[in-house]
Coordinates of C-alpha atoms and ligand atoms in Angstrom, one line a residue:
M1276 CA 0.0 0.0 0.0
G1277 CA 1.2 3.5 -0.8
L1278 CA 2.0 6.1 2.0
N1279 CA -1.4 7.7 2.2
G1280 CA -3.1 4.2 2.0
G1281 CA -3.9 4.5 -1.8
V1282 CA -2.5 1.8 -4.1
K1283 CA 0.2 3.3 -6.2
I1284 CA 0.6 2.1 -9.8
T1285 CA 3.5 3.4 -12.0
V1286 CA 3.3 2.8 -15.7
L1287 CA 6.1 3.1 -18.3
A1288 CA 4.2 4.4 -21.4
G1289 CA 4.7 5.8 -24.9
G1290 CA 2.0 7.4 -27.1
V1291 CA -1.1 5.9 -28.6
G1292 CA -0.8 2.3 -27.1
G1293 CA 0.2 3.8 -23.7
A1294 CA -2.7 6.2 -23.7
R1295 CA -5.3 3.6 -24.3
F1296 CA -3.8 1.4 -21.7
L1297 CA -3.8 4.1 -19.2
R1298 CA -7.4 5.0 -20.0
G1299 CA -8.4 1.3 -19.3
L1300 CA -6.3 1.2 -16.1
R1301 CA -8.0 4.4 -14.8
T1302 CA -11.4 2.9 -15.4
Q1303 CA -10.4 -0.4 -13.8
L1304 CA -9.0 1.4 -10.7
R1305 CA -12.1 3.5 -10.3
K1306 CA -14.0 0.2 -10.1
A1307 CA -11.6 -1.7 -7.9
Y1308 CA -10.7 1.2 -5.5
P1309 CA -13.5 3.7 -5.7
N1310 CA -13.2 6.8 -3.5
G1311 CA -16.8 7.5 -3.3
D1312 CA -17.1 10.4 -5.7
G1313 CA -16.4 8.6 -9.0
G1314 CA -12.6 8.8 -8.6
S1315 CA -10.2 6.2 -7.3
S1316 CA -8.2 6.1 -4.0
A1317 CA -5.5 4.5 -6.2
E1318 CA -2.8 6.7 -7.7
I1319 CA -1.5 6.1 -11.2
T1320 CA 1.7 7.7 -12.4
A1321 CA 2.8 7.5 -16.0
V1322 CA 6.5 7.7 -16.8
V1323 CA 6.3 8.9 -20.4
N1324 CA 8.7 8.7 -23.4
T1325 CA 10.0 12.1 -24.5
G1326 CA 12.2 10.7 -27.3
D1327 CA 9.7 11.9 -30.0
D1328 CA 10.0 15.5 -28.7
M1329 CA 11.3 18.3 -30.9
W1330 CA 11.6 22.1 -31.3
L1331 CA 9.4 23.0 -34.2
T1332 CA 8.7 26.5 -35.4
G1333 CA 10.1 27.7 -32.1
L1334 CA 7.8 25.5 -30.0
R1335 CA 8.5 22.5 -27.9
V1336 CA 6.3 19.6 -29.1
C1337 CA 6.0 16.5 -26.9
P1338 CA 3.9 13.9 -28.9
D1339 CA 3.7 11.1 -26.4
L1340 CA 3.0 13.3 -23.4
D1341 CA 0.2 15.1 -25.5
S1342 CA -1.3 11.8 -26.7
I1343 CA -1.8 10.6 -23.1
M1344 CA -2.9 14.0 -21.9
Y1345 CA -5.5 14.4 -24.7
T1346 CA -6.7 10.9 -24.5
L1347 CA -7.2 10.9 -20.7
G1348 CA -8.7 14.5 -21.0
G1349 CA -11.2 13.2 -23.6
A1350 CA -10.0 15.6 -26.3
N1351 CA -8.0 13.1 -28.5
D1352 CA -8.8 12.4 -32.1
D1353 CA -9.3 8.7 -31.6
E1354 CA -9.8 8.1 -35.3
R1355 CA -6.5 9.6 -36.3
G1356 CA -5.0 8.3 -33.0
W1357 CA -3.1 11.6 -32.3
G1358 CA -3.9 15.3 -31.9
R1359 CA -7.1 17.0 -31.0
K1360 CA -10.6 16.2 -32.1
D1361 CA -12.5 19.0 -33.9
E1362 CA -9.1 20.3 -35.0
S1363 CA -8.5 22.9 -37.8
E1364 CA -5.2 23.7 -39.6
R1365 CA -5.3 27.4 -40.4
V1366 CA -2.1 28.3 -38.7
S1367 CA -0.3 25.3 -40.0
A1368 CA -1.1 26.5 -43.6
E1369 CA 0.4 29.9 -42.7
L1370 CA 3.5 28.3 -41.4
T1371 CA 3.8 26.3 -44.6
A1372 CA 3.3 29.5 -46.6
Y1373 CA 6.2 31.0 -44.7
G1374 CA 8.2 27.8 -45.4
I1375 CA 8.8 27.0 -41.8
G1376 CA 8.1 23.8 -39.9
W1377 CA 7.5 20.4 -41.5
P1378 CA 4.7 20.5 -44.1
W1379 CA 4.3 16.7 -43.6
F1380 CA 3.8 17.1 -39.7
T1381 CA 0.7 19.0 -39.1
L1382 CA 0.5 21.1 -36.0
G1383 CA -3.3 21.8 -35.6
D1384 CA -4.6 25.1 -34.3
L1385 CA -5.8 23.6 -31.0
D1386 CA -2.6 21.5 -30.6
L1387 CA -0.5 24.6 -31.2
G1388 CA -2.2 26.1 -28.1
T1389 CA -0.6 23.3 -26.1
H1390 CA 2.8 23.8 -27.7
I1391 CA 2.7 27.6 -27.2
A1392 CA 1.7 27.2 -23.5
R1393 CA 4.3 24.5 -22.9
S1394 CA 7.0 26.7 -24.6
S1395 CA 5.9 29.7 -22.6
F1396 CA 6.2 27.7 -19.3
L1397 CA 9.6 26.5 -20.3
R1398 CA 10.7 30.0 -21.2
D1399 CA 9.6 31.1 -17.7
G1400 CA 12.1 28.6 -16.4
L1401 CA 9.7 25.7 -15.5
T1402 CA 11.1 22.2 -16.0
L1403 CA 9.4 20.0 -18.4
T1404 CA 7.9 18.1 -15.4
E1405 CA 6.5 21.3 -14.0
A1406 CA 5.2 22.5 -17.5
T1407 CA 3.5 19.2 -18.0
A1408 CA 1.8 19.3 -14.7
R1409 CA 0.5 22.8 -15.5
L1410 CA -0.8 21.7 -18.8
A1411 CA -2.4 18.6 -17.3
E1412 CA -4.3 20.6 -14.6
R1413 CA -6.7 21.7 -17.3
W1414 CA -7.5 18.3 -18.5
N1415 CA -7.8 16.6 -15.1
P1416 CA -6.4 13.3 -16.6
G1417 CA -6.7 11.3 -13.4
V1418 CA -3.1 10.1 -13.9
R1419 CA 0.0 12.0 -13.0
L1420 CA 2.0 12.6 -16.2
L1421 CA 5.9 12.5 -15.7
P1422 CA 8.4 13.0 -18.6
M1423 CA 11.1 10.3 -18.2
S1424 CA 13.7 13.1 -17.8
D1425 CA 13.8 16.9 -17.7
Q1426 CA 16.8 17.0 -20.1
P1427 CA 15.9 16.6 -23.8
V1428 CA 16.5 13.1 -25.3
E1429 CA 15.6 13.0 -29.0
T1430 CA 15.3 9.8 -30.9
H1431 CA 17.0 10.2 -34.4
V1432 CA 17.2 7.5 -37.0
D1433 CA 20.1 6.6 -39.4
I1434 CA 18.3 5.9 -42.6
L1435 CA 19.2 5.0 -46.2
V1436 CA 17.1 7.0 -48.7
D1437 CA 17.7 7.4 -52.4
G1438 CA 21.0 5.7 -51.9
K1439 CA 22.1 8.3 -49.3
R1440 CA 22.7 7.8 -45.6
R1441 CA 20.8 10.5 -43.6
I1442 CA 20.2 11.0 -39.9
V1443 CA 16.7 12.4 -39.4
H1444 CA 14.4 13.1 -36.4
F1445 CA 12.2 10.1 -35.4
E1446 CA 9.1 11.9 -36.5
E1447 CA 10.6 12.4 -40.1
W1448 CA 11.2 8.7 -40.3
W1449 CA 7.8 7.8 -38.8
V1450 CA 5.6 10.4 -40.5
K1451 CA 7.3 11.5 -43.7
Y1452 CA 8.6 8.1 -44.6
R1453 CA 6.0 6.0 -42.7
A1454 CA 9.0 3.9 -41.4
T1455 CA 9.1 2.3 -44.9
V1456 CA 12.8 3.2 -45.4
P1457 CA 15.0 0.8 -43.4
A1458 CA 16.3 2.2 -40.2
Q1459 CA 20.0 1.3 -39.7
R1460 CA 20.0 2.4 -36.0
F1461 CA 18.4 4.6 -33.6
I1462 CA 20.4 7.4 -31.9
Q1463 CA 19.3 8.9 -28.6
V1464 CA 20.5 12.5 -28.9
G1465 CA 21.3 13.8 -25.4
V1466 CA 20.9 10.7 -23.5
D1467 CA 24.3 10.9 -22.0
A1468 CA 23.3 14.1 -20.2
A1469 CA 19.9 12.8 -19.2
K1470 CA 18.7 11.3 -16.0
P1471 CA 15.4 10.2 -14.5
T1472 CA 13.7 13.1 -12.8
P1473 CA 13.4 13.0 -9.0
S1474 CA 9.6 12.5 -9.4
V1475 CA 10.2 9.5 -11.7
L1476 CA 12.6 7.9 -9.2
R1477 CA 10.1 8.5 -6.4
A1478 CA 7.2 7.0 -8.5
I1479 CA 9.3 3.9 -9.2
E1480 CA 10.4 3.5 -5.5
Q1481 CA 7.0 4.0 -4.0
A1482 CA 5.0 1.9 -6.5
D1483 CA 3.1 -1.1 -5.4
V1484 CA 3.0 -2.3 -8.9
I1485 CA 5.0 -1.2 -12.0
L1486 CA 3.4 -1.9 -15.4
V1487 CA 5.0 -1.7 -18.9
A1488 CA 2.3 -0.5 -21.3
P1489 CA 1.9 -2.1 -24.8
S1490 CA 3.9 0.7 -26.3
N1491 CA 6.6 0.6 -28.9
P1492 CA 9.3 -1.6 -27.2
V1493 CA 12.1 0.2 -29.1
V1494 CA 11.5 3.9 -29.5
S1495 CA 9.0 4.3 -26.5
I1496 CA 9.8 1.8 -23.8
G1497 CA 13.4 1.3 -25.0
T1498 CA 14.0 5.1 -24.9
I1499 CA 12.7 5.3 -21.3
L1500 CA 14.9 2.3 -20.3
G1501 CA 17.9 4.0 -22.0
V1502 CA 17.9 7.0 -19.6
P1503 CA 21.0 6.3 -17.5
G1504 CA 19.9 5.1 -14.0
M1505 CA 16.5 4.1 -15.1
R1506 CA 17.1 0.4 -15.4
Q1507 CA 18.8 0.4 -12.0
A1508 CA 15.9 2.2 -10.4
L1509 CA 13.4 -0.3 -11.9
H1510 CA 15.5 -3.4 -11.0
G1511 CA 15.8 -2.1 -7.4
A1512 CA 12.1 -1.4 -6.9
R1513 CA 10.2 -3.4 -4.5
A1514 CA 7.1 -3.6 -6.8
P1515 CA 6.6 -6.4 -9.2
I1516 CA 7.1 -5.4 -12.8
V1517 CA 4.5 -6.7 -15.3
G1518 CA 4.7 -6.0 -19.0
V1519 CA 2.0 -6.2 -21.7
S1520 CA 2.9 -7.4 -25.2
P1521 CA 2.5 -4.8 -27.9
I1522 CA 2.7 -7.6 -30.4
I1523 CA -0.1 -10.1 -31.2
S1524 CA 0.6 -13.1 -33.3
G1525 CA 3.6 -11.6 -35.0
A1526 CA 2.1 -8.2 -35.8
A1527 CA 2.4 -4.9 -34.1
V1528 CA -0.9 -3.9 -32.5
R1529 CA -0.5 -0.3 -33.5
G1530 CA 2.1 1.9 -35.3
M1531 CA 5.1 0.2 -37.0
A1532 CA 6.8 -1.4 -34.0
D1533 CA 7.8 -4.2 -36.4
A1534 CA 10.0 -1.8 -38.3
C1535 CA 11.7 -0.7 -35.1
L1536 CA 12.2 -4.3 -33.8
T1537 CA 13.7 -5.3 -37.2
A1538 CA 16.1 -2.4 -37.0
I1539 CA 17.5 -3.7 -33.7
G1540 CA 17.5 -7.3 -34.8
V1541 CA 14.6 -8.5 -32.6
E1542 CA 11.9 -10.8 -34.1
T1543 CA 8.4 -9.3 -34.1
T1544 CA 6.8 -11.8 -31.7
A1545 CA 5.5 -11.5 -28.1
A1546 CA 8.2 -13.9 -27.0
A1547 CA 11.1 -12.1 -28.6
V1548 CA 10.0 -8.7 -27.1
A1549 CA 9.7 -10.4 -23.6
K1550 CA 13.3 -11.8 -24.0
H1551 CA 14.4 -8.5 -25.3
Y1552 CA 13.1 -6.9 -22.1
G1553 CA 14.6 -9.8 -20.1
A1554 CA 13.7 -11.6 -17.0
R1555 CA 14.1 -9.6 -13.8
T1556 CA 15.6 -12.5 -11.9
R1557 CA 18.3 -12.6 -14.6
G1558 CA 19.1 -8.9 -14.6
G1559 CA 16.3 -7.8 -17.0
L1560 CA 13.1 -6.0 -16.5
L1561 CA 10.2 -8.3 -16.2
D1562 CA 8.7 -10.3 -13.4
A1563 CA 5.6 -11.2 -15.6
W1564 CA 4.4 -10.7 -19.1
L1565 CA 0.9 -10.9 -20.7
V1566 CA 0.5 -12.4 -24.1
D1567 CA -2.6 -12.7 -26.3
E1568 CA -4.4 -16.1 -26.8
A1569 CA -2.9 -16.1 -30.3
D1570 CA 0.6 -16.4 -28.8
A1571 CA -0.4 -18.9 -25.9
A1572 CA 2.3 -21.2 -27.1
A1573 CA 4.9 -18.7 -25.9
A1574 CA 3.7 -18.8 -22.3
P1575 CA 5.4 -22.0 -21.0
V1576 CA 8.7 -21.2 -22.8
L1577 CA 8.8 -17.7 -21.3
T1578 CA 7.7 -18.9 -17.8
A1579 CA 10.6 -21.4 -17.9
A1580 CA 12.9 -18.6 -18.9
G1581 CA 12.0 -16.7 -15.7
I1582 CA 9.2 -14.5 -17.1
R1583 CA 5.9 -15.6 -15.5
T1584 CA 3.7 -15.3 -18.6
T1585 CA -0.1 -15.4 -18.6
V1586 CA -2.5 -15.6 -21.6
V1587 CA -5.3 -13.0 -21.8
P1588 CA -7.1 -11.1 -24.6
L1589 CA -4.8 -8.1 -25.5
W1590 CA -6.9 -6.3 -28.1
M1591 CA -8.0 -2.9 -26.5
N1592 CA -10.9 -2.0 -28.9
D1593 CA -13.0 -0.3 -26.4
A1594 CA -13.2 1.0 -22.8
D1595 CA -14.3 -2.3 -21.3
T1596 CA -11.6 -4.4 -23.0
S1597 CA -8.9 -1.9 -22.0
A1598 CA -10.2 -2.0 -18.4
Q1599 CA -10.2 -5.8 -18.4
L1600 CA -6.6 -5.8 -19.7
A1601 CA -5.6 -3.6 -16.9
A1602 CA -7.3 -5.9 -14.4
D1603 CA -5.4 -8.8 -16.0
A1604 CA -2.1 -7.0 -15.7
L1605 CA -2.8 -6.1 -12.0
A1606 CA -3.7 -9.8 -11.5
A1607 CA -0.5 -11.0 -13.1
A1608 CA 1.3 -8.7 -10.4
R1609 CA -0.8 -10.8 -7.9
F1610 CA -2.4 -7.4 -6.9
Ligands
FO1_3180 N1 1.3 11.7 -37.0 C1 1.1 11.7 -38.3 O1 1.0 10.6 -38.8 N2 1.0 12.8 -39.1 C2 1.2 14.0 -38.5 O2 1.1 15.0 -39.3 C3 1.4 14.1 -37.1 C4 1.5 15.4 -36.5 C5 1.6 15.4 -35.1 C6 1.7 16.7 -34.4 C7 1.9 16.7 -33.1 C8 1.9 15.5 -32.3 O3 2.0 15.5 -31.0 C9 1.8 14.2 -32.9 C10 1.7 14.2 -34.3 N3 1.7 13.0 -35.0 C11 1.5 12.9 -36.4 C12 1.6 11.7 -34.3 C13 3.1 11.3 -33.9 O4 3.8 10.9 -35.0 C14 2.9 10.1 -32.8 O5 2.1 10.8 -31.8 C15 4.1 9.6 -32.1 O6 5.1 10.5 -32.1 C16 4.4 8.3 -32.6 O7 3.8 7.4 -31.8

């Protein structure tokens, strides 16, 4: 039990997959630990990937933090998977007319409000953690959003396009090239000067359960784990660490995780990702792992390799299935 009696759950999460998982977890905890006025006595803290972040047209853009904030705040464009619903793009057209920004990376008018506010907070000297908390106040997400570090860590990708090697920001590879050009390697620019924030270290230390969301295991979860000191903090935590596979029967549930796994030489299977994360008893990350029924054959193999694996439906196609998945993950933590 956490200090003030509430159950404390800490979740490592990236963007779209992480946001949906957190929404389900919030629903589940409101059911399992109601606080009498529709909320929950449980506390959820999300440690969020900031490797997709960038300075664009003078503004700091934080895609994964925004996906989670908008999704939990009910403002996400669930069809597109990212950005604000009821969005318009008048300013974006002006930026393109002035030849600034990335014409293939649309900053909607409402979304720009978030980036302007965040950039203003940062210019006032707030840390990204403080700026994120200020932005989140408006959306009342019911989850504490923590950037993995307050120092910038940007994922850049070494690609081969038109016969030339280029290093581009992750979003260029992901959005402009749709991850269709092979990534030779991922470079975490700034990672050597980064460290987990004090809030992140406290959230890991105080957690009753730590969950690894079904986010991209390379550029989201991998980037979080790559922050110096993060793995050690997780390994030393008293809480059990339970992961949810982002791969179902050999295909990425969302996004192009397969392109990322291939780039680092990991097979796109639920078992390969679990082994990539490693068994905690053998120096890795995981105590337990959830795979879909389609991958049930992997369960005994992984359990024998030290990763207690359970078979549950992993598709989060609505609020109820997301909540059930969260319940399954908590059960796998024997919580
Ligand atoms: N994804 C796209 O496919 N096209 C876009 O134009 C685009 C713009 C964009 C702007 C702000 C933002 O926070 C996210 C945006 N995304 C866009 C999604 C982004 O690629 C993803 O949220 C993650 O970075 C990858 O999971």
